[in-house]
């Protein structure tokens, strides 16, 4: 057996192992973007904030708190709180803020993108420059 044969056997074994792990659900390929994960994190944030004694959860909550504080001066930061934490629709929020739904959606998208860049900075850079 030469080096090429050995290399071929190794590659076949790796492919078969990865396929089995994926089939068994043990190897998960995350296809959600940093923005999508940020939105899911924001939806779950009120629940996470209530959980005490879990170090990873507390670190995530602290990271989100810090990121949200960085937008405290933004006049549209209320959209994030009301939409994700209080589960209000953008139409209702827009009406209360005396802006159009399109404007509310634009600012929500902008703020989520900025939060994603802070919370998932490495992934965001990867998405922007390497995908």
Short mmCIF file of N, CA and C in Angstrom, two decimals:
data_model
loop_
_atom_site.label_atom_id
_atom_site.label_comp_id
_atom_site.label_asym_id
_atom_site.label_seq_id
_atom_site.Cartn_x
_atom_site.Cartn_y
_atom_site.Cartn_z
N UNK A 1 0.85 -1.17 0.00
CA UNK A 1 0.00 0.00 0.00
C UNK A 1 0.90 1.24 0.00
N UNK A 2 0.62 2.16 -0.92
CA UNK A 2 1.43 3.38 -0.99
C UNK A 2 0.71 4.55 -0.32
N UNK A 3 1.34 5.72 -0.34
CA UNK A 3 0.79 6.92 0.32
C UNK A 3 -0.54 7.35 -0.28
N UNK A 4 -0.68 7.23 -1.61
CA UNK A 4 -1.94 7.61 -2.25
C UNK A 4 -3.08 6.72 -1.81
N UNK A 5 -2.83 5.43 -1.68
CA UNK A 5 -3.86 4.50 -1.22
C UNK A 5 -4.28 4.82 0.21
N UNK A 6 -3.29 5.08 1.03
CA UNK A 6 -3.56 5.42 2.43
C UNK A 6 -4.39 6.70 2.52
N UNK A 7 -4.01 7.72 1.73
CA UNK A 7 -4.74 8.99 1.72
C UNK A 7 -6.19 8.77 1.27
N UNK A 8 -6.40 7.96 0.24
CA UNK A 8 -7.73 7.68 -0.28
C UNK A 8 -8.59 6.99 0.78
N UNK A 9 -8.02 6.03 1.50
CA UNK A 9 -8.74 5.32 2.56
C UNK A 9 -9.12 6.28 3.68
N UNK A 10 -8.20 7.16 4.05
CA UNK A 10 -8.47 8.15 5.11
C UNK A 10 -9.61 9.07 4.69
N UNK A 11 -9.56 9.58 3.46
CA UNK A 11 -10.62 10.48 2.98
C UNK A 11 -11.97 9.79 2.92
N UNK A 12 -12.01 8.55 2.48
CA UNK A 12 -13.27 7.80 2.43
C UNK A 12 -13.82 7.57 3.83
N UNK A 13 -12.94 7.26 4.76
CA UNK A 13 -13.35 7.03 6.14
C UNK A 13 -13.91 8.31 6.76
N UNK A 14 -13.25 9.42 6.50
CA UNK A 14 -13.72 10.71 7.03
C UNK A 14 -15.09 11.05 6.46
N UNK A 15 -15.25 10.92 5.14
CA UNK A 15 -16.55 11.22 4.50
C UNK A 15 -17.66 10.34 5.08
N UNK A 16 -17.38 9.06 5.25
CA UNK A 16 -18.38 8.13 5.78
C UNK A 16 -18.73 8.49 7.23
N UNK A 17 -17.73 8.82 8.02
CA UNK A 17 -17.95 9.18 9.43
C UNK A 17 -18.78 10.45 9.54
N UNK A 18 -18.44 11.47 8.76
CA UNK A 18 -19.19 12.73 8.78
C UNK A 18 -20.63 12.48 8.34
N UNK A 19 -20.83 11.67 7.31
CA UNK A 19 -22.19 11.37 6.85
C UNK A 19 -23.00 10.67 7.95
N UNK A 20 -22.39 9.73 8.65
CA UNK A 20 -23.08 9.04 9.74
C UNK A 20 -23.41 9.99 10.88
N UNK A 21 -22.49 10.86 11.23
CA UNK A 21 -22.73 11.83 12.30
C UNK A 21 -23.87 12.79 11.93
N UNK A 22 -23.91 13.24 10.67
CA UNK A 22 -24.99 14.12 10.23
C UNK A 22 -26.32 13.40 10.26
N UNK A 23 -26.34 12.15 9.79
CA UNK A 23 -27.57 11.35 9.77
C UNK A 23 -28.10 11.15 11.19
N UNK A 24 -27.18 10.95 12.13
CA UNK A 24 -27.58 10.71 13.52
C UNK A 24 -27.92 12.01 14.25
N UNK A 25 -27.74 13.14 13.57
CA UNK A 25 -28.05 14.43 14.19
C UNK A 25 -26.98 14.89 15.17
N UNK A 26 -25.82 14.27 15.10
CA UNK A 26 -24.74 14.62 16.03
C UNK A 26 -23.80 15.67 15.47
N UNK A 27 -23.95 15.95 14.19
CA UNK A 27 -23.10 16.96 13.57
C UNK A 27 -24.03 17.95 12.90
N UNK A 28 -24.17 19.09 13.51
CA UNK A 28 -25.14 20.08 13.08
C UNK A 28 -24.42 21.19 12.34
N UNK A 29 -24.81 21.44 11.12
CA UNK A 29 -24.22 22.54 10.37
C UNK A 29 -25.14 23.75 10.51
N UNK A 30 -24.64 24.78 11.16
CA UNK A 30 -25.46 25.96 11.42
C UNK A 30 -25.55 26.80 10.15
N UNK A 31 -26.72 26.86 9.58
CA UNK A 31 -26.90 27.61 8.34
C UNK A 31 -27.57 28.95 8.58
N UNK A 32 -27.89 29.25 9.83
CA UNK A 32 -28.51 30.54 10.13
C UNK A 32 -27.44 31.62 10.19
N UNK A 33 -27.77 32.78 9.70
CA UNK A 33 -26.84 33.90 9.72
C UNK A 33 -26.74 34.47 11.13
N UNK A 34 -25.76 35.33 11.32
CA UNK A 34 -25.59 35.99 12.62
C UNK A 34 -26.83 36.84 12.94
N UNK A 35 -27.42 37.46 11.93
CA UNK A 35 -28.63 38.27 12.15
C UNK A 35 -29.79 37.38 12.59
N UNK A 36 -29.95 36.22 11.95
CA UNK A 36 -31.03 35.31 12.32
C UNK A 36 -30.83 34.78 13.74
N UNK A 37 -29.59 34.47 14.08
CA UNK A 37 -29.32 34.00 15.44
C UNK A 37 -29.53 35.12 16.46
N UNK A 38 -29.20 36.34 16.08
CA UNK A 38 -29.44 37.48 16.97
C UNK A 38 -30.93 37.66 17.22
N UNK A 39 -31.74 37.54 16.17
CA UNK A 39 -33.18 37.67 16.35
C UNK A 39 -33.72 36.57 17.26
N UNK A 40 -33.24 35.35 17.09
CA UNK A 40 -33.68 34.26 17.97
C UNK A 40 -33.23 34.52 19.41
N UNK A 41 -32.03 34.99 19.57
CA UNK A 41 -31.52 35.32 20.91
C UNK A 41 -32.38 36.41 21.54
N UNK A 42 -32.75 37.42 20.78
CA UNK A 42 -33.60 38.49 21.30
C UNK A 42 -34.98 37.97 21.70
N UNK A 43 -35.52 37.04 20.92
CA UNK A 43 -36.83 36.46 21.27
C UNK A 43 -36.75 35.69 22.59
N UNK A 44 -35.65 35.00 22.81
CA UNK A 44 -35.48 34.18 24.01
C UNK A 44 -34.92 34.95 25.20
N UNK A 45 -34.42 36.14 24.96
CA UNK A 45 -33.75 36.93 25.99
C UNK A 45 -34.56 37.11 27.28
N UNK A 46 -35.85 37.47 27.22
CA UNK A 46 -36.59 37.63 28.49
C UNK A 46 -36.58 36.35 29.34
N UNK A 47 -36.66 35.21 28.70
CA UNK A 47 -36.60 33.94 29.43
C UNK A 47 -35.20 33.71 29.99
N UNK A 48 -34.18 33.93 29.16
CA UNK A 48 -32.80 33.75 29.61
C UNK A 48 -32.48 34.65 30.80
N UNK A 49 -33.04 35.86 30.80
CA UNK A 49 -32.77 36.83 31.85
C UNK A 49 -33.28 36.35 33.21
N UNK A 50 -34.30 35.50 33.21
CA UNK A 50 -34.86 34.97 34.45
C UNK A 50 -34.07 33.80 35.01
N UNK A 51 -33.24 33.18 34.20
CA UNK A 51 -32.49 32.00 34.63
C UNK A 51 -31.26 32.43 35.42
N UNK A 52 -31.12 31.90 36.61
CA UNK A 52 -29.98 32.24 37.48
C UNK A 52 -29.15 30.99 37.74
N UNK A 53 -27.87 31.19 37.93
CA UNK A 53 -26.99 30.08 38.30
C UNK A 53 -26.43 29.29 37.14
N UNK A 54 -26.73 29.67 35.93
CA UNK A 54 -26.17 29.01 34.75
C UNK A 54 -25.16 29.96 34.12
N UNK A 55 -23.90 29.62 34.23
CA UNK A 55 -22.82 30.53 33.82
C UNK A 55 -22.92 30.96 32.36
N UNK A 56 -23.15 30.01 31.47
CA UNK A 56 -23.20 30.36 30.05
C UNK A 56 -24.40 31.26 29.76
N UNK A 57 -25.53 30.96 30.36
CA UNK A 57 -26.72 31.80 30.17
C UNK A 57 -26.47 33.20 30.72
N UNK A 58 -25.85 33.28 31.88
CA UNK A 58 -25.56 34.58 32.48
C UNK A 58 -24.58 35.37 31.62
N UNK A 59 -23.61 34.69 31.00
CA UNK A 59 -22.67 35.39 30.11
C UNK A 59 -23.40 35.92 28.88
N UNK A 60 -24.31 35.13 28.33
CA UNK A 60 -25.08 35.57 27.16
C UNK A 60 -25.94 36.78 27.53
N UNK A 61 -26.62 36.71 28.65
CA UNK A 61 -27.47 37.82 29.10
C UNK A 61 -26.62 39.08 29.30
N UNK A 62 -25.46 38.93 29.90
CA UNK A 62 -24.57 40.08 30.11
C UNK A 62 -24.12 40.67 28.78
N UNK A 63 -23.83 39.82 27.80
CA UNK A 63 -23.41 40.30 26.48
C UNK A 63 -24.54 41.06 25.79
N UNK A 64 -25.75 40.53 25.89
CA UNK A 64 -26.91 41.20 25.28
C UNK A 64 -27.18 42.51 26.01
N UNK A 65 -27.13 42.50 27.35
CA UNK A 65 -27.34 43.73 28.12
C UNK A 65 -26.35 44.81 27.68
N UNK A 66 -25.09 44.43 27.57
CA UNK A 66 -24.06 45.40 27.18
C UNK A 66 -24.31 45.93 25.77
N UNK A 67 -24.65 45.03 24.86
CA UNK A 67 -24.93 45.44 23.48
C UNK A 67 -26.13 46.38 23.43
N UNK A 68 -27.18 46.06 24.18
CA UNK A 68 -28.37 46.91 24.20
C UNK A 68 -28.06 48.29 24.81
N UNK A 69 -27.22 48.31 25.83
CA UNK A 69 -26.84 49.60 26.44
C UNK A 69 -26.14 50.51 25.43
N UNK A 70 -25.41 49.91 24.50
CA UNK A 70 -24.69 50.72 23.52
C UNK A 70 -25.66 51.47 22.59
N UNK A 71 -26.93 51.05 22.56
CA UNK A 71 -27.93 51.71 21.73
C UNK A 71 -28.92 52.54 22.54
N UNK A 72 -28.63 52.76 23.80
CA UNK A 72 -29.58 53.46 24.66
C UNK A 72 -29.90 54.87 24.17
N UNK A 73 -28.99 55.51 23.47
CA UNK A 73 -29.24 56.85 22.96
C UNK A 73 -29.94 56.88 21.62
N UNK A 74 -30.12 55.73 21.01
CA UNK A 74 -30.77 55.65 19.70
C UNK A 74 -32.27 55.85 19.89
N UNK A 75 -32.87 56.79 19.19
CA UNK A 75 -34.30 57.05 19.39
C UNK A 75 -35.20 55.88 18.97
N UNK A 76 -34.66 54.95 18.20
CA UNK A 76 -35.46 53.80 17.74
C UNK A 76 -35.13 52.50 18.48
N UNK A 77 -34.29 52.58 19.50
CA UNK A 77 -33.93 51.37 20.24
C UNK A 77 -35.14 50.73 20.92
N UNK A 78 -36.15 51.52 21.18
CA UNK A 78 -37.39 51.02 21.78
C UNK A 78 -38.04 49.94 20.91
N UNK A 79 -37.81 50.02 19.60
CA UNK A 79 -38.39 49.04 18.68
C UNK A 79 -37.93 47.64 19.05
N UNK A 80 -36.66 47.48 19.38
CA UNK A 80 -36.13 46.16 19.73
C UNK A 80 -36.82 45.64 20.98
N UNK A 81 -36.87 46.45 22.02
CA UNK A 81 -37.50 46.02 23.28
C UNK A 81 -38.96 45.64 23.06
N UNK A 82 -39.67 46.50 22.40
CA UNK A 82 -41.10 46.25 22.24
C UNK A 82 -41.39 45.08 21.31
N UNK A 83 -40.63 44.97 20.22
CA UNK A 83 -40.89 43.90 19.25
C UNK A 83 -40.46 42.53 19.77
N UNK A 84 -39.27 42.43 20.33
CA UNK A 84 -38.75 41.13 20.73
C UNK A 84 -39.11 40.75 22.16
N UNK A 85 -39.10 41.70 23.06
CA UNK A 85 -39.32 41.37 24.47
C UNK A 85 -40.80 41.43 24.85
N UNK A 86 -41.52 42.38 24.30
CA UNK A 86 -42.94 42.53 24.62
C UNK A 86 -43.84 41.93 23.54
N UNK A 87 -43.24 41.43 22.46
CA UNK A 87 -43.94 40.74 21.36
C UNK A 87 -44.99 41.61 20.67
N UNK A 88 -44.69 42.90 20.56
CA UNK A 88 -45.60 43.80 19.86
C UNK A 88 -45.29 43.80 18.36
N UNK A 89 -46.30 43.96 17.56
CA UNK A 89 -46.11 44.02 16.12
C UNK A 89 -45.52 45.35 15.69
N UNK A 90 -44.84 45.34 14.57
CA UNK A 90 -44.22 46.56 14.07
C UNK A 90 -45.25 47.63 13.72
N UNK A 91 -46.43 47.20 13.28
CA UNK A 91 -47.48 48.17 12.96
C UNK A 91 -47.88 48.97 14.19
N UNK A 92 -48.07 48.27 15.30
CA UNK A 92 -48.46 48.91 16.55
C UNK A 92 -47.35 49.83 17.06
N UNK A 93 -46.12 49.36 16.99
CA UNK A 93 -44.98 50.16 17.43
C UNK A 93 -44.86 51.42 16.57
N UNK A 94 -44.98 51.25 15.26
CA UNK A 94 -44.88 52.38 14.35
C UNK A 94 -45.95 53.42 14.64
N UNK A 95 -47.15 52.96 14.90
CA UNK A 95 -48.26 53.87 15.21
C UNK A 95 -47.95 54.68 16.47
N UNK A 96 -47.46 53.98 17.52
CA UNK A 96 -47.13 54.67 18.77
C UNK A 96 -45.98 55.65 18.61
N UNK A 97 -45.01 55.32 17.75
CA UNK A 97 -43.85 56.19 17.55
C UNK A 97 -44.10 57.25 16.48
N UNK A 98 -45.30 57.21 15.88
CA UNK A 98 -45.67 58.15 14.83
C UNK A 98 -44.71 58.08 13.64
N UNK A 99 -44.40 56.86 13.24
CA UNK A 99 -43.58 56.61 12.06
C UNK A 99 -44.29 55.56 11.21
N UNK A 100 -43.83 55.38 9.99
CA UNK A 100 -44.43 54.37 9.13
C UNK A 100 -43.92 52.98 9.53
N UNK A 101 -44.69 51.97 9.16
CA UNK A 101 -44.27 50.59 9.41
C UNK A 101 -42.96 50.31 8.68
N UNK A 102 -42.82 50.87 7.49
CA UNK A 102 -41.59 50.69 6.71
C UNK A 102 -40.39 51.27 7.46
N UNK A 103 -40.58 52.42 8.07
CA UNK A 103 -39.49 53.04 8.85
C UNK A 103 -39.16 52.20 10.08
N UNK A 104 -40.19 51.69 10.75
CA UNK A 104 -39.96 50.83 11.92
C UNK A 104 -39.20 49.58 11.52
N UNK A 105 -39.58 48.97 10.40
CA UNK A 105 -38.91 47.76 9.91
C UNK A 105 -37.45 48.06 9.56
N UNK A 106 -37.22 49.21 8.92
CA UNK A 106 -35.86 49.61 8.54
C UNK A 106 -34.98 49.76 9.77
N UNK A 107 -35.49 50.42 10.81
CA UNK A 107 -34.69 50.64 12.02
C UNK A 107 -34.52 49.34 12.82
N UNK A 108 -35.53 48.49 12.82
CA UNK A 108 -35.38 47.18 13.47
C UNK A 108 -34.27 46.40 12.79
N UNK A 109 -34.29 46.37 11.48
CA UNK A 109 -33.27 45.65 10.71
C UNK A 109 -31.88 46.22 10.99
N UNK A 110 -31.79 47.55 11.01
CA UNK A 110 -30.50 48.22 11.27
C UNK A 110 -29.97 47.87 12.66
N UNK A 111 -30.85 47.93 13.66
CA UNK A 111 -30.44 47.65 15.03
C UNK A 111 -30.07 46.17 15.22
N UNK A 112 -30.82 45.28 14.60
CA UNK A 112 -30.49 43.85 14.70
C UNK A 112 -29.14 43.59 14.06
N UNK A 113 -28.88 44.21 12.91
CA UNK A 113 -27.57 44.05 12.25
C UNK A 113 -26.44 44.55 13.14
N UNK A 114 -26.67 45.69 13.78
CA UNK A 114 -25.65 46.24 14.68
C UNK A 114 -25.45 45.34 15.90
N UNK A 115 -26.54 44.82 16.45
CA UNK A 115 -26.42 43.90 17.59
C UNK A 115 -25.70 42.62 17.17
N UNK A 116 -25.99 42.12 15.99
CA UNK A 116 -25.31 40.91 15.49
C UNK A 116 -23.82 41.16 15.36
N UNK A 117 -23.47 42.36 14.88
CA UNK A 117 -22.05 42.69 14.74
C UNK A 117 -21.34 42.75 16.09
N UNK A 118 -22.07 43.11 17.13
CA UNK A 118 -21.47 43.16 18.47
C UNK A 118 -21.46 41.78 19.11
N UNK A 119 -22.58 41.09 19.10
CA UNK A 119 -22.72 39.82 19.81
C UNK A 119 -22.02 38.68 19.08
N UNK A 120 -22.16 38.66 17.75
CA UNK A 120 -21.57 37.59 16.94
C UNK A 120 -20.54 38.20 15.99
N UNK A 121 -19.61 38.95 16.52
CA UNK A 121 -18.68 39.71 15.67
C UNK A 121 -17.87 38.81 14.74
N UNK A 122 -17.33 37.71 15.24
CA UNK A 122 -16.52 36.85 14.38
C UNK A 122 -17.34 36.28 13.24
N UNK A 123 -18.56 35.83 13.54
CA UNK A 123 -19.42 35.26 12.51
C UNK A 123 -19.84 36.31 11.49
N UNK A 124 -20.10 37.54 11.97
CA UNK A 124 -20.51 38.61 11.08
C UNK A 124 -19.38 38.94 10.11
N UNK A 125 -18.17 39.02 10.62
CA UNK A 125 -17.01 39.28 9.75
C UNK A 125 -16.85 38.17 8.73
N UNK A 126 -17.01 36.95 9.18
CA UNK A 126 -16.93 35.79 8.28
C UNK A 126 -17.98 35.90 7.16
N UNK A 127 -19.22 36.27 7.52
CA UNK A 127 -20.29 36.38 6.54
C UNK A 127 -20.03 37.51 5.54
N UNK A 128 -19.50 38.61 6.02
CA UNK A 128 -19.28 39.76 5.15
C UNK A 128 -18.13 39.52 4.18
N UNK A 129 -17.04 38.96 4.68
CA UNK A 129 -15.83 38.91 3.87
C UNK A 129 -15.51 37.54 3.26
N UNK A 130 -16.05 36.48 3.80
CA UNK A 130 -15.59 35.17 3.36
C UNK A 130 -16.69 34.26 2.83
N UNK A 131 -17.89 34.75 2.65
CA UNK A 131 -18.96 33.92 2.10
C UNK A 131 -19.43 34.47 0.80
#
